[in-house]
Short mmCIF file of C-alpha atoms in Angstrom, two decimals:
data_model
loop_
_atom_site.label_atom_id
_atom_site.label_comp_id
_atom_site.label_asym_id
_atom_site.label_seq_id
_atom_site.Cartn_x
_atom_site.Cartn_y
_atom_site.Cartn_z
CA MET A 1 -24.97 84.30 -4.76
CA ALA A 2 -22.55 81.52 -3.81
CA ALA A 3 -22.04 82.98 -0.41
CA MET A 4 -25.74 83.33 0.14
CA SER A 5 -26.34 79.64 -0.74
CA LEU A 6 -23.42 78.64 1.60
CA LEU A 7 -24.99 80.66 4.32
CA LEU A 8 -28.35 79.01 3.80
CA ARG A 9 -26.76 75.56 3.66
CA ALA A 10 -24.91 76.19 6.96
CA ALA A 11 -28.12 77.43 8.58
CA ALA A 12 -29.98 74.26 7.49
CA ALA A 13 -27.18 72.05 8.80
CA TRP A 14 -27.18 73.86 12.15
CA GLY A 15 -30.96 73.56 12.26
CA ALA A 16 -30.74 69.78 11.61
CA ARG A 17 -28.15 69.29 14.19
CA ARG A 18 -30.23 71.17 16.72
CA ALA A 19 -33.28 69.14 15.86
CA ALA A 20 -31.52 65.82 16.07
CA GLY A 21 -29.44 66.29 19.18
CA GLY A 22 -30.75 69.45 20.84
CA SER A 23 -33.61 67.69 22.77
CA ARG A 24 -31.15 65.54 24.72
CA PRO A 25 -29.12 66.88 27.48
CA PRO A 26 -25.32 66.54 26.62
CA TRP A 27 -24.64 63.97 29.40
CA LEU A 28 -27.24 61.61 27.82
CA ALA A 29 -25.87 61.90 24.25
CA GLY A 30 -24.00 58.52 24.53
CA ALA A 31 -27.05 56.79 25.96
CA ALA A 32 -29.07 57.86 22.82
CA ARG A 33 -27.48 54.93 20.98
CA LEU A 34 -28.89 52.39 23.40
CA PRO A 35 -32.43 51.21 22.56
CA GLY A 36 -35.35 52.34 24.44
CA THR A 37 -33.61 55.28 26.25
CA VAL A 38 -34.20 58.41 24.45
CA GLY A 39 -35.33 57.24 21.09
CA ARG A 40 -39.02 57.70 20.92
CA ALA A 41 -39.32 61.07 22.38
CA SER A 42 -36.55 62.53 20.16
CA GLY A 43 -38.11 60.70 17.17
CA ALA A 44 -41.51 62.24 17.57
CA GLY A 45 -40.23 65.63 18.45
CA VAL A 46 -37.88 65.76 15.45
CA ARG A 47 -40.66 64.68 13.06
CA GLY A 48 -42.88 67.42 14.37
CA ARG A 49 -40.21 69.93 13.81
CA ALA A 50 -39.34 68.62 10.34
CA LYS A 51 -42.86 69.45 9.19
CA LYS A 52 -42.28 73.09 9.88
CA ARG A 53 -39.08 73.40 7.91
CA ASN A 54 -38.53 71.55 4.57
CA THR A 55 -34.89 71.96 4.29
CA LEU A 56 -33.69 68.42 5.16
CA VAL A 57 -35.17 64.98 5.09
CA GLN A 58 -35.17 63.47 8.47
CA PHE A 59 -34.62 59.69 8.76
CA SER A 60 -36.44 59.44 11.96
CA ALA A 61 -38.45 56.20 12.03
CA PRO A 62 -38.66 54.75 15.52
CA VAL A 63 -36.04 52.07 16.28
CA ARG A 64 -37.83 48.71 16.40
CA HIS A 65 -36.20 46.69 19.10
CA SER A 66 -36.23 42.99 18.52
CA SER A 67 -36.16 40.88 21.73
CA SER A 68 -32.58 39.62 21.85
CA HIS A 69 -30.41 40.76 18.96
CA GLY A 70 -30.04 44.52 19.73
CA LYS A 71 -29.82 47.13 17.15
CA LYS A 72 -29.83 45.91 13.62
CA MET A 73 -26.75 47.02 11.79
CA PHE A 74 -26.33 47.23 8.07
CA ILE A 75 -22.85 45.86 7.86
CA ILE A 76 -21.13 47.04 4.65
CA LYS A 77 -18.80 44.49 3.22
CA ALA A 78 -17.65 43.21 -0.21
CA THR A 79 -20.08 40.87 -2.03
CA SER A 80 -19.86 37.25 -1.48
CA PHE A 81 -22.56 36.37 -3.96
CA TYR A 82 -20.28 35.13 -6.67
CA ASP A 83 -18.12 33.09 -4.27
CA THR A 84 -21.08 31.36 -2.63
CA ARG A 85 -22.57 30.76 -6.02
CA PHE A 86 -19.42 29.14 -7.26
CA LEU A 87 -18.95 26.99 -4.28
CA ASN A 88 -22.59 25.93 -4.25
CA LEU A 89 -22.38 24.97 -7.93
CA LEU A 90 -19.01 23.22 -7.44
CA ARG A 91 -20.50 21.17 -4.50
CA PHE A 92 -23.51 20.23 -6.55
CA TYR A 93 -21.74 19.10 -9.68
CA VAL A 94 -19.02 17.22 -7.73
CA PHE A 95 -21.56 15.41 -5.56
CA LEU A 96 -23.95 14.75 -8.55
CA THR A 97 -21.58 11.91 -9.75
CA GLY A 98 -19.24 11.71 -6.69
CA ILE A 99 -21.90 10.30 -4.37
CA PRO A 100 -23.11 7.50 -6.60
CA VAL A 101 -19.55 6.56 -7.40
CA ALA A 102 -18.54 6.56 -3.68
CA LEU A 103 -21.65 4.45 -2.79
CA PHE A 104 -20.85 2.02 -5.58
CA ILE A 105 -17.29 1.67 -4.48
CA THR A 106 -18.29 1.18 -0.83
CA TYR A 107 -20.79 -1.44 -1.96
CA VAL A 108 -18.07 -3.36 -3.94
CA ASN A 109 -15.58 -3.11 -1.07
CA ILE A 110 -17.97 -4.39 1.52
CA PHE A 111 -20.10 -6.95 -0.23
CA ILE A 112 -17.67 -8.37 -2.92
CA GLY A 113 -14.37 -7.67 -1.27
CA GLU A 114 -10.84 -8.10 -2.52
CA ALA A 115 -9.32 -11.28 -3.76
CA GLU A 116 -7.02 -13.51 -1.67
CA LEU A 117 -3.54 -14.43 -2.63
CA ALA A 118 -3.20 -18.17 -3.49
CA GLU A 119 -0.59 -20.37 -5.02
CA ILE A 120 -1.28 -21.31 -8.63
CA PRO A 121 -2.75 -24.75 -8.63
CA GLU A 122 -1.08 -27.55 -10.38
CA GLY A 123 -1.89 -27.69 -14.05
CA TYR A 124 -4.04 -24.58 -13.98
CA ILE A 125 -3.26 -21.56 -16.06
CA PRO A 126 -5.02 -18.47 -14.59
CA GLU A 127 -6.84 -16.04 -16.88
CA TYR A 128 -5.07 -12.70 -17.27
CA TRP A 129 -7.51 -10.84 -15.09
CA GLU A 130 -6.90 -13.15 -12.17
CA TYR A 131 -3.62 -11.51 -11.49
CA TYR A 132 -5.32 -8.42 -9.95
CA LYS A 133 -6.69 -8.02 -6.42
CA HIS A 134 -9.36 -5.44 -6.45
CA PRO A 135 -12.73 -6.57 -8.12
CA ILE A 136 -13.09 -3.35 -10.02
CA SER A 137 -9.53 -3.71 -11.46
CA ARG A 138 -10.33 -7.31 -12.42
CA TRP A 139 -13.50 -6.27 -14.16
CA ILE A 140 -11.70 -3.50 -16.07
CA ALA A 141 -8.93 -5.92 -17.08
CA ARG A 142 -11.41 -8.46 -18.14
CA TYR A 143 -13.89 -6.51 -20.03
CA LEU A 144 -12.18 -3.24 -21.11
CA LEU A 145 -8.55 -3.98 -21.73
CA ASP A 146 -6.74 -6.47 -23.78
CA SER A 147 -4.71 -9.21 -22.30
CA PRO A 148 -1.01 -8.41 -21.81
CA GLU A 149 -0.09 -11.36 -23.97
CA LYS A 150 -2.15 -9.87 -26.83
CA THR A 151 -0.49 -6.42 -26.46
CA TYR A 152 2.88 -8.11 -26.26
CA GLU A 153 2.27 -9.96 -29.48
CA LYS A 154 0.95 -6.89 -31.18
CA GLU A 155 4.11 -4.98 -30.27
CA MET A 156 6.27 -7.81 -31.47
CA ALA A 157 4.41 -7.94 -34.78
CA LEU A 158 4.94 -4.24 -35.25
CA ILE A 159 8.57 -4.58 -34.51
CA ASP A 160 8.82 -7.47 -36.92
CA VAL A 161 7.19 -5.51 -39.80
CA GLU A 162 9.52 -2.52 -39.08
CA ALA A 163 12.47 -4.80 -38.93
CA LYS A 164 11.70 -6.39 -42.35
CA LYS A 165 11.19 -2.93 -43.77
CA THR A 166 14.55 -1.69 -42.60
CA GLU A 167 16.15 -4.85 -44.00
CA LEU A 168 14.58 -4.39 -47.37
CA ARG A 169 15.40 -0.79 -47.46
CA LEU A 170 19.01 -1.47 -46.75
CA MET A 171 19.17 -4.17 -49.44
CA GLU A 172 17.56 -1.83 -51.92
CA LEU A 173 20.27 0.79 -51.21
CA GLU A 174 23.01 -1.73 -51.53
CA ALA A 175 21.60 -3.10 -54.92
CA ARG A 176 21.28 0.39 -56.14
CA ARG A 177 24.83 1.23 -55.24
CA LEU A 178 26.17 -1.95 -56.91
CA MET A 179 24.16 -1.55 -60.08
CA ARG A 180 25.27 1.99 -60.47
CA HIS A 181 28.80 1.02 -59.87
CA ARG A 182 28.94 -2.10 -62.07
CA GLY A 183 26.42 -1.21 -64.59
CA ASP A 184 25.36 -4.73 -65.26
CA GLY A 185 21.91 -4.63 -63.75
CA PRO A 186 18.49 -3.58 -64.93
CA TRP A 187 18.72 -0.08 -63.26
CA TYR A 188 20.59 2.99 -64.23
CA HIS A 189 19.93 2.49 -68.02
CA TYR A 190 19.75 5.95 -69.67
CA GLU A 191 18.35 6.39 -73.18
CA THR A 192 20.91 7.70 -75.56
CA PRO A 193 20.30 8.76 -79.16
CA ASP A 194 21.06 6.31 -81.93
CA LYS A 195 24.68 6.45 -83.16
CA ASN A 196 23.59 6.81 -86.68
CA LEU A 197 22.07 10.22 -86.03
CA VAL A 198 25.42 11.64 -85.03
CA ASP A 199 26.74 14.13 -87.41
CA ASN A 200 30.41 13.54 -87.76
CA SER A 201 31.05 16.17 -90.47
CA MET A 202 32.64 18.53 -87.98
CA LYS A 203 35.06 16.05 -86.65
CA SER A 204 36.00 14.59 -90.03
CA THR A 205 38.18 17.51 -91.05
CA PRO A 206 41.08 18.40 -88.79
CA ASP A 207 41.40 22.00 -89.80
CA ASN A 208 38.18 23.43 -88.33
CA MET B 1 -9.69 -2.80 2.18
CA PRO B 2 -5.94 -2.33 2.38
CA GLU B 3 -4.22 -5.46 3.62
CA ASP B 4 -2.44 -5.40 6.95
CA ARG B 5 1.19 -5.96 7.18
CA ASP B 6 2.27 -9.52 7.69
CA TRP B 7 2.65 -9.49 11.43
CA GLU B 8 4.40 -12.90 11.41
CA ALA B 9 7.22 -11.60 9.27
CA TYR B 10 8.99 -9.60 11.91
CA LYS B 11 8.19 -11.55 14.88
CA VAL B 12 8.91 -9.68 18.18
CA PRO B 13 9.86 -11.95 20.97
CA PRO B 14 7.33 -12.04 23.82
CA THR B 15 7.88 -9.42 26.56
CA ARG B 16 9.23 -10.64 29.73
CA THR B 17 7.60 -8.16 32.13
CA PRO B 18 6.91 -9.92 35.42
CA VAL B 19 3.40 -10.14 36.75
CA SER B 20 3.27 -7.65 39.57
CA GLU B 21 1.30 -8.29 42.74
CA THR B 22 0.00 -5.08 44.16
CA THR B 23 -0.73 -4.85 47.83
CA SER B 24 -2.79 -1.65 47.70
CA SER B 25 -6.58 -1.67 47.75
CA VAL B 26 -6.90 1.08 45.14
CA PRO B 27 -7.98 -0.61 41.85
CA ASN B 28 -5.74 -0.08 38.85
CA PRO B 29 -7.22 2.60 36.64
CA VAL B 30 -5.60 1.09 33.62
CA VAL B 31 -8.08 -1.89 33.89
CA PHE B 32 -10.96 0.52 33.81
CA PHE B 33 -9.67 2.30 30.71
CA GLN B 34 -9.02 -1.04 29.02
CA THR B 35 -12.56 -2.12 29.70
CA VAL B 36 -14.09 1.17 28.46
CA PHE B 37 -12.02 0.91 25.29
CA ASN B 38 -13.03 -2.69 24.86
CA TYR B 39 -16.75 -1.88 25.06
CA VAL B 40 -16.79 1.41 23.31
CA VAL B 41 -14.35 0.93 20.45
CA ASP B 42 -13.10 -2.60 20.17
CA ALA B 43 -16.34 -4.64 20.23
CA PRO B 44 -18.33 -2.56 17.77
CA VAL B 45 -15.42 -2.42 15.35
CA THR B 46 -14.75 -6.08 15.48
CA PHE B 47 -18.47 -6.88 15.10
CA VAL B 48 -18.66 -4.75 11.97
CA ARG B 49 -15.55 -6.16 10.54
CA GLU B 50 -16.68 -9.75 11.19
CA TRP B 51 -20.08 -8.99 9.56
CA ILE B 52 -18.22 -7.58 6.50
CA GLU B 53 -16.05 -10.70 6.38
CA ARG B 54 -19.09 -12.92 6.53
CA GLN B 55 -20.50 -11.07 3.50
CA GLN B 56 -17.37 -11.52 1.64
CA ALA B 57 -16.92 -15.12 2.44
CA LYS B 58 -20.06 -16.04 0.39
CA ASN B 59 -18.18 -15.83 -2.95
CA LYS B 60 -14.44 -16.06 -2.53
CA PHE B 61 -12.09 -15.58 -5.40
CA TYR B 62 -8.36 -15.54 -5.61
CA TYR B 63 -5.57 -13.79 -7.35
CA TYR B 64 -2.11 -15.09 -8.18
CA HIS B 65 1.36 -13.91 -8.78
CA GLN B 66 2.24 -14.18 -12.43
CA LYS B 67 5.21 -16.42 -13.35
CA PHE B 68 7.02 -15.40 -16.51
CA ARG B 69 9.10 -17.73 -18.62
CA ARG B 70 12.79 -17.00 -18.98
CA VAL B 71 13.63 -15.98 -22.49
CA PRO B 72 17.19 -15.57 -24.04
CA ASP B 73 19.14 -12.69 -22.52
CA LEU B 74 20.37 -9.69 -24.35
CA SER B 75 23.85 -11.25 -24.60
CA GLU B 76 22.42 -14.31 -26.25
CA CYS B 77 20.59 -12.37 -28.99
CA LEU B 78 21.96 -12.09 -32.53
CA GLU B 79 22.61 -8.68 -34.04
CA GLY B 80 19.61 -7.23 -35.76
CA ASP B 81 17.13 -9.68 -34.13
CA TYR B 82 14.88 -6.95 -32.89
CA LEU B 83 12.29 -9.38 -31.54
CA CYS B 84 14.90 -10.98 -29.37
CA PHE B 85 15.92 -7.50 -28.20
CA PHE B 86 12.33 -6.68 -27.23
CA GLU B 87 11.90 -9.89 -25.20
CA ALA B 88 15.24 -9.46 -23.51
CA GLU B 89 14.36 -5.83 -22.63
CA ALA B 90 11.11 -6.79 -21.11
CA GLN B 91 12.74 -9.51 -19.13
CA TRP B 92 15.38 -7.06 -17.91
CA ARG B 93 12.82 -4.61 -16.79
CA ARG B 94 11.03 -7.24 -14.86
CA ASP B 95 14.15 -8.34 -13.20
CA ARG B 96 15.01 -4.79 -12.24
CA MET B 97 11.62 -4.41 -10.54
CA VAL B 98 12.25 -7.62 -8.63
CA ASP B 99 15.72 -6.39 -7.49
CA GLN B 100 14.13 -3.07 -6.33
CA GLU B 101 11.57 -4.99 -4.28
CA ILE B 102 14.40 -7.16 -2.77
CA VAL B 103 16.35 -4.08 -1.70
CA GLU B 104 13.19 -2.69 -0.22
CA ILE B 105 12.54 -5.77 1.73
CA ILE B 106 16.04 -5.87 3.08
CA ARG B 107 15.62 -2.20 4.12
CA GLU B 108 12.34 -3.03 5.95
CA ARG B 109 14.04 -5.88 7.74
CA LEU B 110 16.67 -3.39 9.07
CA GLY B 111 14.02 -1.00 10.08
CA ALA B 112 12.10 -3.63 11.94
CA CYS B 113 15.20 -4.79 13.70
CA LYS B 114 15.98 -1.26 14.83
CA GLN B 115 12.35 -0.88 16.04
CA ARG B 116 12.63 -4.15 17.96
CA GLU B 117 15.88 -3.66 19.58
CA GLY B 118 15.48 0.08 20.45
CA PRO B 119 18.71 1.21 22.20
CA ASN B 120 20.55 -2.06 21.49
CA GLN B 121 20.25 -1.60 17.70
CA PHE B 122 23.92 -0.84 17.08
CA GLN B 123 25.02 -4.13 18.56
CA ASN B 124 22.18 -6.49 17.59
CA CYS B 125 21.33 -5.32 14.14
CA ALA B 126 24.82 -5.57 12.65
CA LYS B 127 23.92 -8.54 10.47
CA GLU B 128 20.99 -6.71 8.93
CA MET B 129 23.14 -3.70 8.41
CA GLU B 130 25.85 -5.62 6.68
CA GLN B 131 23.24 -7.35 4.45
CA LEU B 132 21.68 -4.05 3.51
CA ALA B 133 25.15 -2.60 2.66
CA GLN B 134 25.93 -5.58 0.46
CA VAL B 135 22.61 -5.61 -1.28
CA THR B 136 22.68 -1.87 -2.01
CA LYS B 137 26.24 -2.10 -3.29
CA ALA B 138 25.21 -4.89 -5.65
CA TYR B 139 22.28 -2.99 -6.79
CA GLN B 140 24.27 0.13 -7.38
CA ASP B 141 26.91 -1.94 -9.27
CA ARG B 142 24.37 -3.37 -11.56
CA TYR B 143 21.73 -0.71 -12.06
CA GLY B 144 23.43 2.16 -10.62
CA ASP B 145 24.21 5.21 -12.80
CA LEU B 146 22.23 4.09 -15.94
CA GLY B 147 19.89 7.09 -15.58
CA VAL B 148 16.25 7.28 -16.50
CA HIS B 149 16.84 6.08 -19.99
CA GLY B 150 18.62 3.01 -18.74
CA ASN B 151 17.73 -0.16 -20.71
CA ALA B 152 19.13 -3.67 -21.04
CA ARG B 153 21.63 -2.53 -23.59
CA THR B 154 23.26 0.15 -21.37
CA CYS B 155 23.24 -2.26 -18.39
CA LEU B 156 25.08 -4.79 -20.60
CA MET B 157 27.63 -2.22 -21.56
CA LYS B 158 28.06 -1.31 -17.95
CA GLN B 159 28.67 -4.92 -17.16
CA LYS B 160 31.22 -5.11 -19.88
CA HIS B 161 33.07 -2.13 -18.48
CA ARG B 162 32.97 -3.57 -15.03
CA MET B 163 34.54 -6.85 -16.33
CA MET B 164 37.24 -4.88 -18.11
CA GLU B 165 38.09 -2.98 -15.05
CA GLU B 166 38.27 -6.19 -13.09
CA ARG B 167 40.57 -7.73 -15.73
CA LYS B 168 42.79 -4.65 -15.63
CA ALA B 169 42.87 -4.67 -11.82
CA GLN B 170 43.79 -8.40 -11.91
CA ALA B 171 46.53 -7.81 -14.41
CA ASN B 172 47.95 -4.89 -12.28
CA ALA B 173 47.71 -6.97 -9.16
CA SER B 174 49.56 -9.98 -10.67
CA GLN B 175 52.39 -7.66 -11.91
#
C-alpha cells in the first residue's frame, strides 16, 4: 500500500517535471527564466497537458512583462509593519507639539531678540527678572517663579523657626534635668499615699 | 542667538605680510573665489542678519549683572546664629563661583596667547603661564580638596589648618 502510493507519487512528479521542462531543449533551460523567450509556448502547452492528468496543480499563468522593471519577485523578508508604524507614530506625536514650539521659539528669537548687557544706571534698582538675557527666561522668571529675594527670605524664616525650636527643646531638656535633680520645681511630683494610712503594726514589735 | 566672543579681548596684532606685486598676466584665482564667496554666502547672510537686527532694534531691553551686598563672613558669625551661617554660606558659594570664572578667564588668556604666538609660545607666553600657575595654586589652596560636600565651614577649617601649618613652619624655620 505505502509502496504503491510512493510509486504513484514518483510517477506524478516525473510527469510534472516532464510537463514543465520537457518542451524546452536543455541548452535553452537557462533562457527560460528571461521574459519573453520561452514562456508563452511552454505555458500554453503545459496547461493543455494538465487538463488531461489531474495529479498536480500547475501554476502556469503567463508571465506579464512590465515595461521596465523585469520579472516581479516576491521577496520574502521579516515584517517591518510594526517598526514603520512605531516610527510614524513617533514622528507624528513628536512633531505635533514640537513644530509649534520650534516656530514659537524662532519667532521670539528673531523678532524679540535677546537683551543687551548694560551697566546698572545710577539710582535704579533692576527688577529681579531683568537679570536674565533670553526673553523667554525673563518671562518665566517674571510670571512663573518667585523672586530670589523672596525665596531667600522664606528659607531664612524656615531656618529661624527651626533654630528657635531647637533652642526651646534644649532648654526644656535642661529644665527637666535640673528639676529631676534638685526636686524643687513643679515637675517630677509623684502622688504618694497619705502617711496616716500606713500600718505600722508590723514594725512596732521587734520580734516578728 | 548665541553671542559672539569678544573679539577685542584678545587682540591679535595686524599681520605684516608685504603687498606683493605680481608680474604675471594670469589673474589670481583667490580673488575669483573671494568674490564668489562674497556674492553667494556673505552678502545674503549679512542681509538676513541685518534685517533681523532691524526687527530687534524696535524694542530694545537690557539685562544687568546682579551686585550682591557683602554680609558678615562665617568667621564673624556667633555660634548658634543659624541665619548668619546661611547668609555666609550663600556668600561663600557666590565667591567660589566668581573664583572659578577667574581661573577660567586666565586659562583662556593662556590659550589665546598660544594661538597667537604659534611656535613662539614657549618664550612669549611665559607671563601668562606663570599667572595661570599662580592662580590655580591659589584656587587649589583655598577650595582644593574640600570635595563635593565642601561648604563654607569646611573651607574655614582648611584655612585654619593652613595657618597652623604656616605657624609651625615659621617656628621650625626660626629655630
